Short mmCIF file of C-alpha atoms and ligand atoms in Angstrom, two decimals:
data_model
loop_
_atom_site.label_atom_id
_atom_site.label_comp_id
_atom_site.label_asym_id
_atom_site.label_seq_id
_atom_site.Cartn_x
_atom_site.Cartn_y
_atom_site.Cartn_z
CA MET A 1 -105.42 64.97 -45.89
CA ALA A 2 -102.09 65.14 -46.01
CA GLY A 3 -101.68 65.96 -42.29
CA LYS A 4 -102.18 69.39 -41.49
CA ALA A 5 -102.29 70.88 -38.40
CA GLU A 6 -106.17 71.43 -36.95
CA PRO A 7 -106.76 74.70 -35.58
CA SER A 8 -106.25 72.63 -32.24
CA GLY A 9 -102.56 73.06 -33.24
CA SER A 10 -102.87 68.57 -33.26
CA PRO A 11 -101.94 67.42 -36.67
CA GLY A 12 -105.21 66.39 -38.89
CA PRO A 13 -106.35 62.55 -40.11
CA GLU A 14 -102.59 61.55 -42.83
CA ARG A 15 -104.54 58.96 -45.75
CA LEU A 16 -101.66 56.05 -45.52
CA ASP A 17 -100.87 54.24 -48.79
CA LEU A 18 -101.67 50.92 -46.88
CA THR A 19 -104.58 48.06 -46.95
CA ALA A 20 -105.27 46.91 -43.40
CA TYR A 21 -106.65 43.53 -43.08
CA LEU A 22 -108.53 42.31 -40.20
CA ALA A 23 -107.84 38.55 -39.84
CA ALA A 24 -110.32 35.76 -39.17
CA GLU A 25 -110.13 35.02 -35.18
CA GLY A 26 -107.41 31.70 -35.41
CA PHE A 27 -106.52 31.92 -39.39
CA GLU A 28 -103.89 35.36 -38.66
CA ARG A 29 -101.01 32.60 -40.27
CA GLN A 30 -103.19 31.78 -43.25
CA LEU A 31 -103.86 35.45 -44.02
CA ILE A 32 -100.05 36.86 -43.51
CA ALA A 33 -99.53 33.80 -46.18
CA GLU A 34 -102.08 34.81 -47.85
CA LEU A 35 -101.18 38.95 -48.55
CA GLY A 36 -96.74 37.94 -49.46
CA ASP A 37 -95.08 40.75 -47.69
CA VAL A 38 -96.60 42.42 -44.88
CA GLU A 39 -95.42 45.95 -43.16
CA ALA A 40 -97.09 45.18 -40.06
CA VAL A 41 -99.18 43.16 -37.87
CA ARG A 42 -101.08 44.19 -34.38
CA GLY A 43 -103.24 41.84 -33.07
CA ARG A 44 -105.05 40.57 -36.02
CA LEU A 45 -105.02 43.66 -37.96
CA VAL A 46 -102.58 43.36 -40.44
CA LEU A 47 -101.57 46.29 -42.49
CA ALA A 48 -100.10 45.74 -46.24
CA ARG A 49 -98.78 48.63 -48.69
CA GLY A 50 -100.27 49.00 -52.11
CA PRO A 51 -104.29 48.91 -52.74
CA ARG A 52 -106.63 45.77 -51.73
CA ARG A 53 -105.19 41.98 -52.45
CA ARG A 54 -106.87 39.05 -52.55
CA ALA A 55 -107.51 38.51 -48.85
CA CYS A 56 -110.04 35.44 -47.94
CA TRP A 57 -109.02 34.67 -44.43
CA ALA A 58 -109.34 38.51 -43.33
CA GLN A 59 -112.81 39.33 -42.11
CA ASN A 60 -113.00 42.97 -42.75
CA VAL A 61 -110.81 44.97 -44.96
CA TRP A 62 -109.77 48.82 -43.76
CA LEU A 63 -110.00 50.18 -47.73
CA ALA A 64 -109.15 53.65 -46.77
CA PRO A 65 -106.58 53.83 -43.65
CA LEU A 66 -106.36 57.11 -41.95
CA ARG A 67 -102.91 57.89 -39.65
CA ILE A 68 -104.64 60.05 -36.92
CA PRO A 69 -102.40 61.57 -34.14
CA VAL A 70 -104.90 62.54 -30.78
CA GLY A 71 -103.51 64.30 -27.99
CA SER A 72 -106.63 63.26 -25.55
CA ILE A 73 -109.07 60.64 -25.24
CA GLN A 74 -111.53 63.79 -26.25
CA ASP A 75 -109.50 64.59 -29.74
CA ALA A 76 -109.45 61.42 -30.77
CA ALA A 77 -113.42 61.23 -30.01
CA ARG A 78 -113.47 64.43 -31.51
CA LYS A 79 -111.63 63.54 -34.67
CA LEU A 80 -113.00 60.36 -35.82
CA ARG A 81 -116.93 62.11 -35.48
CA SER A 82 -115.93 64.85 -37.75
CA ILE A 83 -115.06 62.21 -40.41
CA GLN A 84 -118.35 60.07 -40.39
CA ARG A 85 -121.24 59.11 -37.79
CA ASN A 86 -120.81 55.63 -37.24
CA TRP A 87 -117.61 53.89 -36.18
CA ALA A 88 -116.79 49.87 -35.20
CA PHE A 89 -113.71 49.76 -32.34
CA CYS A 90 -111.81 47.06 -32.97
CA PRO A 91 -109.35 46.37 -29.94
CA VAL A 92 -105.90 46.13 -30.50
CA ALA A 93 -103.53 47.89 -27.64
CA HIS A 94 -104.24 50.50 -24.63
CA HIS A 95 -107.93 48.46 -24.67
CA ARG A 96 -109.13 51.07 -21.41
CA ARG A 97 -108.20 54.00 -23.31
CA ALA A 98 -109.52 53.08 -26.40
CA ALA A 99 -113.03 52.25 -24.61
CA LEU A 100 -113.38 55.22 -23.14
CA VAL A 101 -112.82 57.16 -26.76
CA GLN A 102 -115.64 54.36 -28.09
CA GLU A 103 -117.74 56.15 -25.13
CA LEU A 104 -117.85 59.40 -26.91
CA LEU A 105 -118.85 57.92 -30.34
CA PRO A 106 -122.14 57.73 -31.49
CA HIS A 107 -123.90 54.60 -30.74
CA VAL A 108 -124.48 52.30 -33.19
CA SER A 109 -126.97 49.73 -32.80
CA ALA A 110 -125.81 45.78 -32.16
CA LYS A 111 -129.16 45.10 -32.26
CA PRO A 112 -129.35 41.42 -34.78
CA PRO A 113 -131.54 41.92 -37.08
CA GLN A 114 -134.48 39.00 -38.16
CA PHE A 115 -132.68 36.70 -41.49
CA PRO A 116 -134.18 37.25 -43.89
CA CYS A 117 -132.55 40.62 -44.61
CA LEU A 118 -130.10 42.67 -46.15
CA PRO A 119 -126.88 43.46 -44.09
CA PRO A 120 -127.06 47.14 -42.33
CA GLU A 121 -127.11 50.25 -45.39
CA ALA A 122 -124.94 52.55 -43.87
CA PRO A 123 -121.79 53.15 -43.83
CA LEU A 124 -119.11 51.81 -41.34
CA GLY A 125 -116.18 52.79 -40.16
CA SER A 126 -113.45 50.61 -38.36
CA TRP A 127 -110.67 52.15 -36.14
CA ALA A 128 -108.36 51.16 -33.18
CA LEU A 129 -106.39 52.87 -31.10
CA LEU A 130 -102.43 51.88 -32.29
CA GLU A 131 -100.53 54.30 -29.42
CA ARG A 132 -101.77 55.70 -26.70
CA ASP A 133 -102.02 58.87 -29.19
CA LEU A 134 -102.29 57.07 -32.38
CA VAL A 135 -105.54 56.23 -33.97
CA LEU A 136 -105.43 54.31 -37.13
CA ALA A 137 -109.07 54.71 -38.56
CA SER A 138 -110.58 53.97 -41.87
CA PRO A 139 -114.11 55.25 -43.10
CA SER A 140 -115.24 52.80 -45.47
CA CYS A 141 -114.58 48.68 -45.12
CA THR A 142 -115.95 46.12 -46.74
CA SER A 143 -117.89 44.74 -44.29
CA PRO A 144 -121.48 46.11 -43.68
CA PHE A 145 -121.28 44.68 -40.22
CA PRO A 146 -118.87 45.42 -36.53
CA ASN A 147 -115.28 44.07 -37.56
CA GLY A 148 -116.80 41.34 -40.04
CA VAL A 149 -118.98 39.49 -37.39
CA ALA A 150 -122.92 39.02 -38.33
CA THR A 151 -125.21 38.18 -35.95
CA PHE A 152 -129.10 37.67 -36.62
CA VAL A 153 -131.90 36.79 -33.98
CA GLU A 154 -131.66 33.29 -33.45
CA PRO A 155 -135.13 31.24 -33.09
CA ARG A 156 -135.36 29.31 -29.14
CA SER A 157 -136.01 25.75 -31.05
CA GLY A 158 -136.86 24.84 -34.84
CA PRO A 159 -132.93 24.05 -36.42
CA PRO A 160 -130.68 20.49 -34.89
CA ASN A 161 -127.79 22.64 -34.86
CA ARG A 162 -126.70 26.44 -35.44
CA ALA A 163 -125.42 25.65 -38.99
CA TYR A 164 -127.99 28.07 -40.35
CA LEU A 165 -126.32 31.30 -38.92
CA LYS A 166 -123.54 30.56 -41.70
CA LEU A 167 -126.25 30.51 -44.48
CA TRP A 168 -127.85 33.11 -43.40
CA GLU A 169 -124.24 35.36 -43.34
CA ALA A 170 -123.84 33.90 -46.94
CA LEU A 171 -127.12 34.66 -47.83
CA ALA A 172 -127.15 38.09 -46.63
CA LEU A 173 -123.56 38.96 -47.70
CA LEU A 174 -124.63 37.84 -51.56
CA GLY A 175 -128.28 39.95 -51.00
CA CYS A 176 -130.25 37.22 -52.32
CA TRP A 177 -132.42 34.12 -50.60
CA PRO A 178 -134.07 31.29 -52.74
CA ALA A 179 -137.46 32.58 -53.05
CA PRO A 180 -140.87 30.29 -52.39
CA GLY A 181 -140.56 27.51 -54.41
CA GLU A 182 -137.10 27.67 -56.19
CA ARG A 183 -135.47 24.45 -56.56
CA CYS A 184 -132.63 24.07 -54.25
CA LEU A 185 -130.10 21.38 -53.62
CA ASP A 186 -128.74 20.70 -49.98
CA ALA A 187 -125.79 18.88 -50.34
CA GLY A 188 -124.33 17.90 -47.15
CA SER A 189 -127.64 18.14 -45.41
CA SER A 190 -127.33 16.69 -42.32
CA PRO A 191 -129.02 16.69 -39.58
CA GLY A 192 -130.59 19.61 -41.15
CA GLY A 193 -129.83 23.15 -40.32
CA TRP A 194 -129.52 24.54 -43.57
CA ALA A 195 -132.77 22.78 -44.88
CA TRP A 196 -134.46 24.12 -41.71
CA ALA A 197 -133.33 27.54 -42.76
CA LEU A 198 -134.41 26.45 -46.69
CA SER A 199 -137.79 25.38 -45.53
CA ARG A 200 -138.07 28.59 -43.36
CA LEU A 201 -137.87 30.78 -47.17
CA GLY A 202 -140.42 28.54 -48.65
CA ALA A 203 -138.04 26.32 -51.16
CA SER A 204 -138.40 23.46 -52.40
CA VAL A 205 -135.17 21.53 -51.11
CA LEU A 206 -133.69 18.33 -52.09
CA CYS A 207 -131.45 17.74 -49.48
CA VAL A 208 -128.89 14.77 -50.56
CA ASP A 209 -126.60 13.05 -47.70
CA ARG A 210 -125.45 9.71 -46.71
CA ALA A 211 -126.42 10.54 -43.28
CA PRO A 212 -130.20 10.64 -41.86
CA LEU A 213 -132.00 14.43 -41.55
CA ALA A 214 -133.03 14.89 -37.93
CA PRO A 215 -136.78 13.97 -38.01
CA SER A 216 -138.41 17.34 -36.99
CA VAL A 217 -136.32 18.95 -40.53
CA ALA A 218 -137.40 15.99 -42.58
CA ARG A 219 -141.30 16.40 -41.84
CA LEU A 220 -141.04 19.83 -42.87
CA ARG A 221 -142.57 21.44 -45.78
CA GLY A 222 -140.76 21.13 -49.01
CA ILE A 223 -138.27 19.01 -47.96
CA GLU A 224 -137.25 15.50 -49.95
CA HIS A 225 -134.22 13.47 -48.37
CA ARG A 226 -132.01 11.54 -50.70
CA ARG A 227 -129.65 8.84 -48.73
CA ALA A 228 -126.57 9.16 -51.28
CA SER A 229 -123.69 10.69 -52.23
CA ALA A 230 -124.02 14.37 -52.83
CA PHE A 231 -121.36 13.95 -55.49
CA SER A 232 -123.86 11.55 -57.72
CA VAL A 233 -126.20 14.79 -58.10
CA GLN A 234 -124.78 15.59 -61.61
CA PRO A 235 -125.55 18.36 -63.85
CA ARG A 236 -126.70 16.09 -67.15
CA GLU A 237 -129.46 13.74 -65.57
CA SER A 238 -130.51 17.19 -63.34
CA GLU A 239 -133.48 19.12 -64.33
CA PRO A 240 -131.67 22.50 -63.69
CA LEU A 241 -131.88 23.96 -60.04
CA ASP A 242 -132.21 27.63 -59.19
CA TRP A 243 -129.53 27.13 -56.10
CA ILE A 244 -126.69 24.26 -54.83
CA LEU A 245 -126.13 24.38 -51.61
CA SER A 246 -123.03 22.79 -50.27
CA ASP A 247 -122.09 22.12 -46.64
CA VAL A 248 -120.37 18.73 -47.49
CA VAL A 249 -117.03 17.67 -46.00
CA CYS A 250 -114.78 16.82 -48.66
CA TYR A 251 -111.42 17.57 -50.09
CA PRO A 252 -111.80 20.85 -51.90
CA GLU A 253 -110.46 19.54 -55.31
CA ARG A 254 -113.64 17.13 -54.96
CA LEU A 255 -115.90 19.61 -53.96
CA TRP A 256 -114.39 22.30 -57.12
CA THR A 257 -114.24 19.56 -59.68
CA TRP A 258 -118.14 18.75 -59.13
CA VAL A 259 -119.34 22.24 -58.45
CA GLU A 260 -117.00 23.65 -62.44
CA ARG A 261 -119.41 21.17 -64.05
CA TRP A 262 -122.65 22.61 -62.66
CA LEU A 263 -121.24 26.14 -63.70
CA ALA A 264 -120.43 24.66 -67.32
CA SER A 265 -123.70 22.63 -67.81
CA GLY A 266 -125.21 26.73 -67.04
CA LYS A 267 -128.10 24.07 -65.52
CA CYS A 268 -127.37 26.63 -61.85
CA SER A 269 -126.91 29.74 -61.13
CA ARG A 270 -126.85 30.41 -57.93
CA PHE A 271 -124.42 28.69 -55.29
CA VAL A 272 -123.26 28.66 -51.75
CA CYS A 273 -120.80 26.54 -51.15
CA THR A 274 -117.93 25.99 -47.66
CA VAL A 275 -114.58 25.01 -49.16
CA LYS A 276 -113.18 22.80 -45.93
CA PHE A 277 -109.62 22.36 -44.96
CA GLN A 278 -107.90 19.96 -42.89
CA GLY A 279 -104.72 21.64 -42.11
CA THR A 280 -102.98 23.24 -45.43
CA ALA A 281 -102.72 20.57 -47.52
CA HIS A 282 -105.36 21.59 -49.68
CA TYR A 283 -104.90 25.32 -49.99
CA GLY A 284 -104.44 25.43 -53.29
CA ALA A 285 -107.75 25.30 -54.36
CA ILE A 286 -108.52 28.12 -52.98
CA ASP A 287 -107.25 29.59 -56.93
CA ARG A 288 -109.82 28.04 -58.41
CA PHE A 289 -112.87 29.16 -56.76
CA ALA A 290 -111.63 32.16 -55.99
CA ALA A 291 -110.66 32.74 -60.24
CA VAL A 292 -114.39 32.06 -60.68
CA PRO A 293 -115.33 35.68 -62.02
CA GLY A 294 -118.38 37.71 -60.60
CA SER A 295 -117.86 35.16 -57.01
CA ARG A 296 -116.50 35.63 -53.76
CA LEU A 297 -114.77 33.51 -51.33
CA VAL A 298 -114.91 34.67 -47.96
CA HIS A 299 -114.51 33.55 -44.30
CA LEU A 300 -117.18 34.06 -42.86
CA SER A 301 -117.40 35.37 -39.25
CA HIS A 302 -119.89 31.48 -38.93
CA ASN A 303 -116.90 29.91 -40.70
CA LYS A 304 -114.43 27.59 -38.73
CA HIS A 305 -111.24 26.16 -40.80
CA GLU A 306 -113.08 26.66 -44.24
CA LEU A 307 -114.33 29.03 -46.45
CA THR A 308 -117.89 30.34 -48.09
CA TRP A 309 -117.63 30.36 -52.14
CA MET A 310 -120.78 32.28 -53.23
CA PHE A 311 -121.85 33.39 -56.68
CA ALA A 312 -125.20 34.47 -58.29
CA ALA A 313 -124.53 34.85 -62.21
CA SER A 314 -126.69 38.39 -62.43
CA SER A 315 -128.43 37.25 -66.03
CA ARG A 316 -131.22 36.49 -63.75
CA GLY A 317 -131.80 39.33 -61.12
CA PRO A 318 -132.95 39.22 -58.08
CA SER A 319 -134.37 35.79 -56.70
CA SER A 320 -135.49 36.19 -53.34
CA GLY A 321 -139.03 37.60 -53.18
CA SER A 322 -138.26 41.40 -51.90
CA PRO A 323 -134.94 41.95 -50.07
CA SER A 324 -134.96 44.85 -48.43
CA PRO A 325 -132.72 46.68 -46.37
CA ALA A 326 -134.42 45.30 -42.96
CA ALA A 327 -131.33 45.33 -41.21
CA SER A 328 -131.92 47.59 -37.98
CA PRO A 329 -130.83 50.97 -38.65
CA ARG A 330 -127.10 52.08 -37.30
CA ALA A 331 -128.51 54.71 -35.05
CA SER A 332 -130.15 53.53 -31.68
C1 SAM B 1 -120.76 19.81 -41.20
S1 SAM B 1 -121.96 19.11 -42.08
C2 SAM B 1 -123.32 19.52 -42.83
C3 SAM B 1 -124.27 19.97 -41.73
C4 SAM B 1 -125.72 20.86 -42.32
N1 SAM B 1 -125.50 21.48 -43.47
C5 SAM B 1 -126.59 21.08 -41.43
O1 SAM B 1 -126.82 22.42 -41.94
O2 SAM B 1 -127.24 20.54 -40.63
C6 SAM B 1 -121.77 17.73 -43.02
C7 SAM B 1 -121.91 16.64 -43.93
O3 SAM B 1 -121.53 16.21 -45.14
C8 SAM B 1 -121.66 15.06 -45.04
N2 SAM B 1 -121.15 14.32 -46.17
C9 SAM B 1 -119.86 13.78 -46.35
N3 SAM B 1 -119.79 13.31 -47.69
C10 SAM B 1 -120.22 13.66 -48.36
C11 SAM B 1 -120.62 12.62 -49.36
N4 SAM B 1 -120.54 12.56 -50.13
N5 SAM B 1 -122.01 13.79 -50.04
C12 SAM B 1 -123.58 14.14 -49.12
N6 SAM B 1 -123.09 13.80 -47.94
C13 SAM B 1 -121.56 13.96 -47.75
C14 SAM B 1 -121.91 14.54 -43.85
O4 SAM B 1 -122.16 13.33 -43.48
C15 SAM B 1 -122.30 15.52 -43.09
O5 SAM B 1 -123.51 15.65 -42.76
#
């Protein structure tokens, strides 16, 4: 793809020596600082030379950006369609014109799936209209969700808050979730959104928080609540656990010291932990979490000023009953 002229006369796609990073909303500064030298910034889209770099503050990474000169709206749609079927539109500029291009592309289902489910499997590219006559498009991206935004069918009643969406997103990306009867520690559990979600999976959950659980959650099957600091639950005195799930509000270093002990003990091999920040003072801890081999540190679409660290040791095999790509197919 070296930008050769097409039969229509307009130049074809040209592969760029760039990676494009879509910043999580409101975290553009963090992403730019994390990437170091960047080539250009267009809205939330940050372009940087060379292959993929660590980018915890990106919600999606465009792995193979193509520069596609386009002669018209129809030409843009035709060129994108000729590369692949499924495209997510990333609004950057020329919004009206871009919307007209998107209308000519095959429909990609936006129907939220029901958790538990794996993310959609069909390849999903991303594209943006950078200039009137210039498309930037990447057929492959890191997120299976359009612009990295995960949606799920939300129950009308049941959970005490919407924090469970963060846990669902993490578990879907991890590709496994607690199976019935698995032992989970829900650290910083109150008022109980995560506990509610874990109980629905049939897990056996020890909730530890100084604050009380919502009574409706405390009554659920498989829930035990301890009013204490989560950090008092140490591997030396504990039975092995299948999962540690932490949403504790604390300094990232404190969380790391505790997690590191659990990792070293080998008594738990699956983790989902929210790493929370106030200001930029504790960003140093990001390196510690990100350095754990095989783990992921990401900004989920349901995260606020926080990142989610996920780790599932491969030696134990899939945990979740039988994960199936239950998410809706791309085509409608
Ligand atoms: C964001 S809330 C958790 C929300 C919860 N995941 C849910 O789904 O409802 C953070 C919680 O951390 C708890 N917390 C703060 N320090 C703690 C500690 N040392 N041990 C346990 N819980 C702590 C707070 O009491 C608060 O309930």
